[in-house]
Amino acid sequence: MSHKIAVLPGDGIGTEITEQAVRVLTALGLDLELHSEPVGGAAFDAHEHPLPPATLDLAKNSAAILFGAVGDWKYDTLPRELRPEQAILGLRKALGLFANLRPAILYPQLANASSLKPEVVSGLDILIVRELTGDIYFGQPRGVRQVEDGPYKGERQGFDTMHYAESEVRRIAHVAFQAARKRDKKLCSVDKANVLETSQFWRDIMIAVASDYPDVQLSHMYVDNAAMQLVRAPKEFDVIVTGNLFGDILSDEAAMLTGSIGMLPSASLNSSNQGLYEPSHGSAPDIAGKNIANPLATILSAAMLLRYSLNEAGQAERIEAAVQAVLEQGLRTADIHEAGTTKVSTSQMGDAVLKALN
Ligand code: IPM
Ligand code: MG
């Protein structure tokens, strides 16, 4: 059976890194049908919208989406609904991609890349499960309004709405518990239940769902403390489940613990395992077009695509082993280069992964 895959390179380094991931996917000998459309700033330039109908249709009609990155400072002055970031938010919402899996793994070969002491991070392997289609990111109403009464009467006021429906919390809880079950069976739910009603509700639902998973140990942590524990003793965590806003912040923090955000893939899944796969890093416009970006996060995202959306775990492992092999060979792009290793370009890294596949 042929699998249709949407390739959305996007902006900045998006083009060069997805190109390498496509080479790797194509080399596997699977029956894949790849189609590409612009997204983000590139789509705005071509079609005056960050998520034009042709791009959205392609994404909807594909088994999986390989996404590069979006964003560039030059679009910062556009109205919000036309900015590149709206493409990724729009895709998440339109496809119902509610479950965002963000692994933070420290590759032993890159132990020196972390800004933390090696003993604090060596062997780090945590998974952040971030809810991706709810919370204050999408809550209505939002906007700027005139205050009617109280101390700020007559002033303008910016506002957003945080809310979670029970079914939204339940479904992400199940994803997280099931992920924990396949790992060390420890799940930490992160919230701000000491202050927020939404968080107290979130916590109550997590506790209710936990009764379906007696083999998984559930704990709770306030988000401020979680931010602190992540740098103090990150290896205490196994799986973290949290809402959209806290997950955005904590996943960047967790990625940076590894010192190599250029290595980390991510998956965003809906209830039919259709998924969007993208590197955890951004579009890095400052180094775009120079053939120096690290394509490994995108190549590893392609591996996640095979595992979660195409049910090809064996092929995913093949890619992951090839990435391990090139690191073993001492090949490094500029972001992870250190003395005693060999600096390679984006395309040379792609060449090396292809060679290691076979
Ligand atoms: C992420 C990004 C996005 C988010 C932006 C680009 C809208 O930071 O995927 O973490 O906030 O979710
Ligand atoms: Mg983010």
Tab-separated table of C-alpha atoms and ligand atoms in Angstrom:
chain	number	residue	atom	x	y	z
A	1	MET	CA	0.000	0.000	0.000
A	2	SER	CA	1.291	3.430	-0.936
A	3	HIS	CA	1.501	6.076	1.818
A	4	LYS	CA	0.936	9.710	0.979
A	5	ILE	CA	3.260	12.090	2.821
A	6	ALA	CA	3.052	15.872	2.819
A	7	VAL	CA	6.429	17.594	2.867
A	8	LEU	CA	6.132	21.178	4.153
A	9	PRO	CA	9.653	22.643	4.348
A	10	GLY	CA	8.617	26.143	5.455
A	11	ASP	CA	11.119	28.913	6.134
A	12	GLY	CA	14.748	29.497	7.017
A	13	ILE	CA	16.708	26.262	7.387
A	14	GLY	CA	13.441	24.330	6.886
A	15	THR	CA	14.224	23.738	3.206
A	16	GLU	CA	17.723	22.302	3.640
A	17	ILE	CA	16.913	20.074	6.613
A	18	THR	CA	13.739	18.560	5.128
A	19	GLU	CA	15.666	17.909	1.924
A	20	GLN	CA	18.006	15.607	3.855
A	21	ALA	CA	15.133	13.862	5.653
A	22	VAL	CA	13.404	13.283	2.300
A	23	ARG	CA	16.575	11.700	0.913
A	24	VAL	CA	16.615	9.334	3.877
A	25	LEU	CA	12.900	8.454	3.609
A	26	THR	CA	13.220	7.848	-0.107
A	27	ALA	CA	16.202	5.556	0.347
A	28	LEU	CA	14.286	3.075	2.525
A	29	GLY	CA	12.616	1.372	-0.434
A	30	LEU	CA	9.075	1.882	0.903
A	31	ASP	CA	6.113	2.737	-1.277
A	32	LEU	CA	5.846	6.445	-0.387
A	33	GLU	CA	4.160	9.193	-2.346
A	34	LEU	CA	5.724	12.534	-1.375
A	35	HIS	CA	4.119	15.872	-2.209
A	36	SER	CA	5.423	19.285	-1.234
A	37	GLU	CA	3.698	22.636	-0.655
A	38	PRO	CA	4.894	25.933	0.840
A	39	VAL	CA	3.962	26.811	4.414
A	40	GLY	CA	4.602	29.728	6.768
A	41	GLY	CA	6.427	32.780	5.445
A	42	ALA	CA	7.241	30.987	2.196
A	43	ALA	CA	3.507	30.429	1.637
A	44	PHE	CA	2.755	34.030	2.527
A	45	ASP	CA	5.267	35.179	-0.087
A	46	ALA	CA	3.774	32.878	-2.742
A	47	HIS	CA	0.052	32.987	-1.881
A	48	GLU	CA	-0.388	35.777	0.695
A	49	HIS	CA	-1.358	33.296	3.416
A	50	PRO	CA	0.811	31.196	5.776
A	51	LEU	CA	-1.483	28.172	5.365
A	52	PRO	CA	-3.027	28.364	1.877
A	53	PRO	CA	-5.877	25.983	0.927
A	54	ALA	CA	-3.625	23.754	-1.232
A	55	THR	CA	-1.226	23.249	1.690
A	56	LEU	CA	-4.018	22.537	4.162
A	57	ASP	CA	-5.731	20.104	1.746
A	58	LEU	CA	-2.496	18.244	1.110
A	59	ALA	CA	-1.901	17.958	4.865
A	60	LYS	CA	-5.448	16.725	5.515
A	61	ASN	CA	-5.234	14.111	2.776
A	62	SER	CA	-1.871	12.692	3.811
A	63	ALA	CA	-1.064	9.923	6.263
A	64	ALA	CA	1.653	12.099	7.748
A	65	ILE	CA	3.300	15.488	7.413
A	66	LEU	CA	7.017	16.103	7.456
A	67	PHE	CA	7.362	19.703	8.583
A	68	GLY	CA	10.521	21.819	8.539
A	69	ALA	CA	10.173	25.082	10.453
A	70	VAL	CA	8.399	28.404	10.053
A	71	GLY	CA	9.153	31.989	10.957
A	72	ASP	CA	11.369	34.882	10.073
A	73	TRP	CA	11.748	38.313	11.670
A	74	LYS	CA	10.707	39.954	8.439
A	75	TYR	CA	7.096	38.842	9.042
A	76	ASP	CA	6.913	40.232	12.593
A	77	THR	CA	5.023	43.328	11.500
A	78	LEU	CA	2.238	41.413	9.700
A	79	PRO	CA	-1.165	41.128	11.402
A	80	ARG	CA	-1.176	38.069	13.693
A	81	GLU	CA	-3.411	35.955	11.431
A	82	LEU	CA	-0.902	36.231	8.578
A	83	ARG	CA	2.245	35.440	10.546
A	84	PRO	CA	4.128	32.199	9.798
A	85	GLU	CA	3.360	30.747	13.272
A	86	GLN	CA	-0.325	30.680	12.363
A	87	ALA	CA	0.456	27.907	9.870
A	88	ILE	CA	1.560	25.475	12.554
A	89	LEU	CA	-1.239	26.500	14.920
A	90	GLY	CA	-3.752	26.160	12.056
A	91	LEU	CA	-2.487	22.698	11.100
A	92	ARG	CA	-2.658	21.514	14.722
A	93	LYS	CA	-6.227	22.740	15.056
A	94	ALA	CA	-7.489	21.658	11.608
A	95	LEU	CA	-6.112	18.137	11.934
A	96	GLY	CA	-6.882	17.778	15.649
A	97	LEU	CA	-3.221	17.088	16.484
A	98	PHE	CA	-3.770	17.158	20.229
A	99	ALA	CA	-0.907	14.943	21.398
A	100	ASN	CA	2.568	16.391	21.119
A	101	LEU	CA	5.434	14.038	21.962
A	102	ARG	CA	8.737	15.761	22.656
A	103	PRO	CA	11.534	13.437	23.685
A	104	ALA	CA	14.637	14.962	25.276
A	105	ILE	CA	17.481	12.524	24.967
A	106	LEU	CA	21.118	13.127	25.723
A	107	TYR	CA	23.221	11.226	23.227
A	108	PRO	CA	26.265	9.856	25.095
A	109	GLN	CA	28.498	11.030	22.231
A	110	LEU	CA	27.308	14.609	22.869
A	111	ALA	CA	27.584	14.654	26.671
A	112	ASN	CA	29.805	17.762	26.585
A	113	ALA	CA	27.238	19.776	24.632
A	114	SER	CA	25.033	20.289	27.686
A	115	SER	CA	25.537	23.360	29.835
A	116	LEU	CA	24.835	21.159	32.877
A	117	LYS	CA	27.400	18.986	34.633
A	118	PRO	CA	27.794	15.594	32.893
A	119	GLU	CA	26.708	13.682	36.016
A	120	VAL	CA	23.427	15.627	36.106
A	121	VAL	CA	22.492	14.879	32.494
A	122	SER	CA	24.367	11.766	31.339
A	123	GLY	CA	21.872	9.154	30.233
A	124	LEU	CA	18.994	11.638	30.230
A	125	ASP	CA	15.927	10.247	28.462
A	126	ILE	CA	12.658	11.995	29.194
A	127	LEU	CA	9.459	12.412	27.221
A	128	ILE	CA	7.250	15.477	27.406
A	129	VAL	CA	3.645	14.867	26.391
A	130	ARG	CA	2.188	18.285	25.685
A	131	GLU	CA	-1.500	18.893	25.017
A	132	LEU	CA	-1.515	20.844	21.767
A	133	THR	CA	-4.969	22.021	20.697
A	134	GLY	CA	-6.499	23.498	23.849
A	135	ASP	CA	-5.631	25.760	26.768
A	136	ILE	CA	-4.984	29.489	26.562
A	137	TYR	CA	-3.521	28.989	23.068
A	138	PHE	CA	-6.963	28.523	21.542
A	139	GLY	CA	-9.373	29.611	24.307
A	140	GLN	CA	-12.068	32.123	23.419
A	141	PRO	CA	-12.752	34.945	24.041
A	142	ARG	CA	-9.460	36.708	23.536
A	143	GLY	CA	-8.448	40.095	22.303
A	144	VAL	CA	-8.238	43.692	23.478
A	145	ARG	CA	-11.269	45.310	25.129
A	146	GLN	CA	-12.361	48.386	26.986
A	147	VAL	CA	-12.634	47.811	30.751
A	148	GLU	CA	-16.163	48.614	31.980
A	149	ASP	CA	-15.589	48.961	35.737
A	150	GLY	CA	-13.141	48.405	38.598
A	151	PRO	CA	-9.743	50.007	39.122
A	152	TYR	CA	-8.858	49.960	35.414
A	153	LYS	CA	-12.191	51.335	34.192
A	154	GLY	CA	-11.923	53.117	30.853
A	155	GLU	CA	-8.560	51.543	29.995
A	156	ARG	CA	-7.838	49.083	27.210
A	157	GLN	CA	-7.082	45.555	28.373
A	158	GLY	CA	-5.505	42.565	26.633
A	159	PHE	CA	-7.019	39.192	27.572
A	160	ASP	CA	-6.952	35.468	26.761
A	161	THR	CA	-8.956	32.556	28.106
A	162	MET	CA	-7.564	29.383	29.668
A	163	HIS	CA	-9.857	26.375	29.670
A	164	TYR	CA	-9.812	22.608	29.334
A	165	ALA	CA	-12.810	20.381	28.710
A	166	GLU	CA	-12.889	17.011	30.445
A	167	SER	CA	-12.565	15.043	27.191
A	168	GLU	CA	-9.503	17.074	26.214
A	169	VAL	CA	-7.758	16.239	29.475
A	170	ARG	CA	-8.830	12.597	29.386
A	171	ARG	CA	-7.484	11.907	25.906
A	172	ILE	CA	-4.072	13.456	26.569
A	173	ALA	CA	-3.955	11.610	29.912
A	174	HIS	CA	-4.456	8.301	28.099
A	175	VAL	CA	-1.688	9.100	25.608
A	176	ALA	CA	0.665	9.944	28.480
A	177	PHE	CA	-0.184	6.921	30.623
A	178	GLN	CA	0.234	4.617	27.626
A	179	ALA	CA	3.601	6.186	26.801
A	180	ALA	CA	4.722	5.803	30.427
A	181	ARG	CA	3.624	2.159	30.381
A	182	LYS	CA	6.092	1.512	27.532
A	183	ARG	CA	8.908	3.233	29.453
A	184	ASP	CA	9.806	3.430	33.168
A	185	LYS	CA	6.140	3.673	34.243
A	186	LYS	CA	6.550	7.060	35.937
A	187	LEU	CA	4.246	9.892	34.925
A	188	CYS	CA	4.490	13.409	36.338
A	189	SER	CA	1.556	15.708	35.602
A	190	VAL	CA	2.576	19.375	35.663
A	191	ASP	CA	0.045	22.094	36.487
A	192	LYS	CA	-0.520	25.227	38.559
A	193	ALA	CA	-3.323	23.824	40.699
A	194	ASN	CA	-2.396	26.071	43.641
A	195	VAL	CA	-3.604	29.072	41.636
A	196	LEU	CA	-5.614	28.080	38.553
A	197	GLU	CA	-9.072	26.475	38.428
A	198	THR	CA	-8.210	24.958	35.041
A	199	SER	CA	-5.200	23.265	36.627
A	200	GLN	CA	-7.123	21.891	39.603
A	201	PHE	CA	-9.614	20.393	37.147
A	202	TRP	CA	-6.749	18.987	35.049
A	203	ARG	CA	-5.277	17.371	38.170
A	204	ASP	CA	-8.613	15.840	39.224
A	205	ILE	CA	-9.046	14.257	35.776
A	206	MET	CA	-5.462	12.931	35.772
A	207	ILE	CA	-6.180	11.244	39.098
A	208	ALA	CA	-9.417	9.760	37.747
A	209	VAL	CA	-7.732	8.362	34.608
A	210	ALA	CA	-4.894	6.918	36.721
A	211	SER	CA	-7.228	4.191	37.994
A	212	ASP	CA	-7.051	2.619	34.494
A	213	TYR	CA	-3.252	2.402	34.841
A	214	PRO	CA	-2.425	0.913	38.253
A	215	ASP	CA	1.013	-0.103	36.939
A	216	VAL	CA	2.007	3.533	36.276
A	217	GLN	CA	3.117	5.740	39.158
A	218	LEU	CA	1.431	9.160	38.847
A	219	SER	CA	2.819	12.249	40.580
A	220	HIS	CA	1.924	15.942	40.367
A	221	MET	CA	4.133	18.993	40.306
A	222	TYR	CA	3.520	22.724	40.063
A	223	VAL	CA	4.992	24.175	36.913
A	224	ASP	CA	7.381	26.567	38.666
A	225	ASN	CA	8.826	23.710	40.670
A	226	ALA	CA	8.975	21.507	37.560
A	227	ALA	CA	11.031	24.180	35.779
A	228	MET	CA	13.430	24.091	38.725
A	229	GLN	CA	13.577	20.288	39.064
A	230	LEU	CA	14.296	19.966	35.340
A	231	VAL	CA	17.621	21.737	35.802
A	232	ARG	CA	18.333	20.348	39.291
A	233	ALA	CA	17.719	16.645	38.716
A	234	PRO	CA	16.251	16.030	35.257
A	235	LYS	CA	16.851	12.286	35.424
A	236	GLU	CA	14.205	12.004	38.157
A	237	PHE	CA	11.613	12.398	35.379
A	238	ASP	CA	10.422	9.746	32.965
A	239	VAL	CA	7.252	11.046	31.255
A	240	ILE	CA	5.856	14.535	31.888
A	241	VAL	CA	2.295	15.384	30.838
A	242	THR	CA	1.172	18.992	30.783
A	243	GLY	CA	-1.040	21.558	29.060
A	244	ASN	CA	-0.288	23.554	25.972
A	245	LEU	CA	1.294	26.666	27.508
A	246	PHE	CA	3.337	24.977	30.241
A	247	GLY	CA	4.384	22.319	27.717
A	248	ASP	CA	5.643	24.950	25.305
A	249	ILE	CA	7.930	26.393	27.965
A	250	LEU	CA	9.073	23.175	29.643
A	251	SER	CA	9.797	21.413	26.344
A	252	ASP	CA	12.241	24.154	25.319
A	253	GLU	CA	13.887	23.889	28.718
A	254	ALA	CA	14.106	20.097	28.479
A	255	ALA	CA	15.486	20.278	24.942
A	256	MET	CA	18.229	22.644	26.053
A	257	LEU	CA	19.269	20.275	28.860
A	258	THR	CA	20.650	18.031	26.167
A	259	GLY	CA	22.678	20.925	24.725
A	260	SER	CA	21.740	19.860	21.242
A	261	ILE	CA	18.344	21.086	20.236
A	262	GLY	CA	19.495	20.299	16.685
A	263	MET	CA	19.099	16.611	17.555
A	264	LEU	CA	15.545	16.487	18.894
A	265	PRO	CA	12.521	15.361	16.888
A	266	SER	CA	8.853	15.715	17.767
A	267	ALA	CA	5.510	14.226	16.809
A	268	SER	CA	2.024	15.731	16.966
A	269	LEU	CA	-0.709	13.118	16.642
A	270	ASN	CA	-4.460	12.998	16.325
A	271	SER	CA	-6.785	10.199	17.353
A	272	SER	CA	-6.321	8.334	14.056
A	273	ASN	CA	-2.517	8.456	14.286
A	274	GLN	CA	-2.250	10.944	11.502
A	275	GLY	CA	0.712	13.045	12.535
A	276	LEU	CA	2.851	16.072	11.931
A	277	TYR	CA	6.562	15.521	12.488
A	278	GLU	CA	8.991	18.361	12.983
A	279	PRO	CA	12.324	19.145	14.570
A	280	SER	CA	12.060	20.763	18.021
A	281	HIS	CA	14.151	23.705	16.871
A	282	GLY	CA	13.004	26.696	14.841
A	283	SER	CA	13.751	28.134	11.410
A	284	ALA	CA	17.082	29.767	12.382
A	285	PRO	CA	16.949	32.438	9.641
A	286	ASP	CA	20.441	33.644	10.609
A	287	ILE	CA	22.054	30.469	9.251
A	288	ALA	CA	19.553	29.673	6.479
A	289	GLY	CA	20.904	28.760	3.049
A	290	LYS	CA	24.450	28.226	4.329
A	291	ASN	CA	24.341	24.420	4.350
A	292	ILE	CA	25.492	24.360	7.999
A	293	ALA	CA	22.267	23.501	9.876
A	294	ASN	CA	21.921	20.161	11.645
A	295	PRO	CA	19.486	17.934	9.708
A	296	LEU	CA	19.441	15.158	12.337
A	297	ALA	CA	16.385	16.396	14.274
A	298	THR	CA	14.397	16.329	11.041
A	299	ILE	CA	15.815	12.957	10.017
A	300	LEU	CA	14.842	11.614	13.467
A	301	SER	CA	11.400	13.195	12.997
A	302	ALA	CA	11.087	11.118	9.829
A	303	ALA	CA	11.842	8.073	11.996
A	304	MET	CA	9.020	9.049	14.358
A	305	LEU	CA	6.764	9.441	11.306
A	306	LEU	CA	7.493	5.882	10.277
A	307	ARG	CA	6.905	4.561	13.789
A	308	TYR	CA	3.681	6.384	14.689
A	309	SER	CA	1.852	7.090	11.433
A	310	LEU	CA	3.048	4.316	9.099
A	311	ASN	CA	3.504	1.564	11.667
A	312	GLU	CA	7.019	0.883	10.358
A	313	ALA	CA	8.934	0.559	13.631
A	314	GLY	CA	11.683	-1.488	11.979
A	315	GLN	CA	12.402	1.243	9.442
A	316	ALA	CA	12.349	3.857	12.217
A	317	GLU	CA	14.977	1.886	14.105
A	318	ARG	CA	17.055	1.653	10.937
A	319	ILE	CA	17.182	5.454	10.732
A	320	GLU	CA	17.886	5.854	14.452
A	321	ALA	CA	20.736	3.339	14.220
A	322	ALA	CA	22.163	5.204	11.231
A	323	VAL	CA	22.116	8.470	13.215
A	324	GLN	CA	23.897	6.746	16.105
A	325	ALA	CA	26.458	5.423	13.637
A	326	VAL	CA	27.310	8.853	12.191
A	327	LEU	CA	27.717	10.255	15.712
A	328	GLU	CA	29.981	7.289	16.509
A	329	GLN	CA	32.026	8.155	13.406
A	330	GLY	CA	32.632	11.574	14.960
A	331	LEU	CA	30.707	13.534	12.342
A	332	ARG	CA	29.203	16.787	13.682
A	333	THR	CA	27.449	19.787	12.201
A	334	ALA	CA	28.588	23.179	13.517
A	335	ASP	CA	26.021	23.304	16.371
A	336	ILE	CA	27.429	20.183	18.050
A	337	HIS	CA	31.003	20.354	16.835
A	338	GLU	CA	33.815	20.055	19.401
A	339	ALA	CA	37.556	19.428	19.323
A	340	GLY	CA	38.447	15.951	18.113
A	341	THR	CA	35.345	15.561	15.915
A	342	THR	CA	34.852	16.199	12.191
A	343	LYS	CA	32.805	19.211	11.150
A	344	VAL	CA	30.406	18.458	8.297
A	345	SER	CA	27.795	20.408	6.359
A	346	THR	CA	24.044	19.761	6.264
A	347	SER	CA	24.270	17.794	3.033
A	348	GLN	CA	27.392	15.884	4.112
A	349	MET	CA	25.520	14.822	7.256
A	350	GLY	CA	22.692	13.621	4.996
A	351	ASP	CA	25.214	11.710	2.851
A	352	ALA	CA	26.646	10.045	5.960
A	353	VAL	CA	23.236	8.960	7.271
A	354	LEU	CA	22.351	7.519	3.847
A	355	LYS	CA	25.607	5.580	3.783
A	356	ALA	CA	25.060	4.295	7.326
A	357	LEU	CA	21.563	3.069	6.408
A	358	ASN	CA	22.957	0.439	4.103
B	1	IPM	C1	6.390	25.225	19.483
B	1	IPM	C2	6.437	26.669	19.044
B	1	IPM	C3	5.014	27.102	18.684
B	1	IPM	C4	4.180	26.990	19.956
B	1	IPM	C5	4.923	28.503	18.054
B	1	IPM	C6	5.777	28.616	16.819
B	1	IPM	C7	3.502	28.878	17.741
B	1	IPM	O1	7.008	27.466	20.024
B	1	IPM	O2	6.006	24.374	18.664
B	1	IPM	O3	6.748	24.957	20.622
B	1	IPM	O4	4.164	27.915	20.773
B	1	IPM	O5	3.548	25.955	20.134
B	2	MG	MG	7.768	26.401	21.672
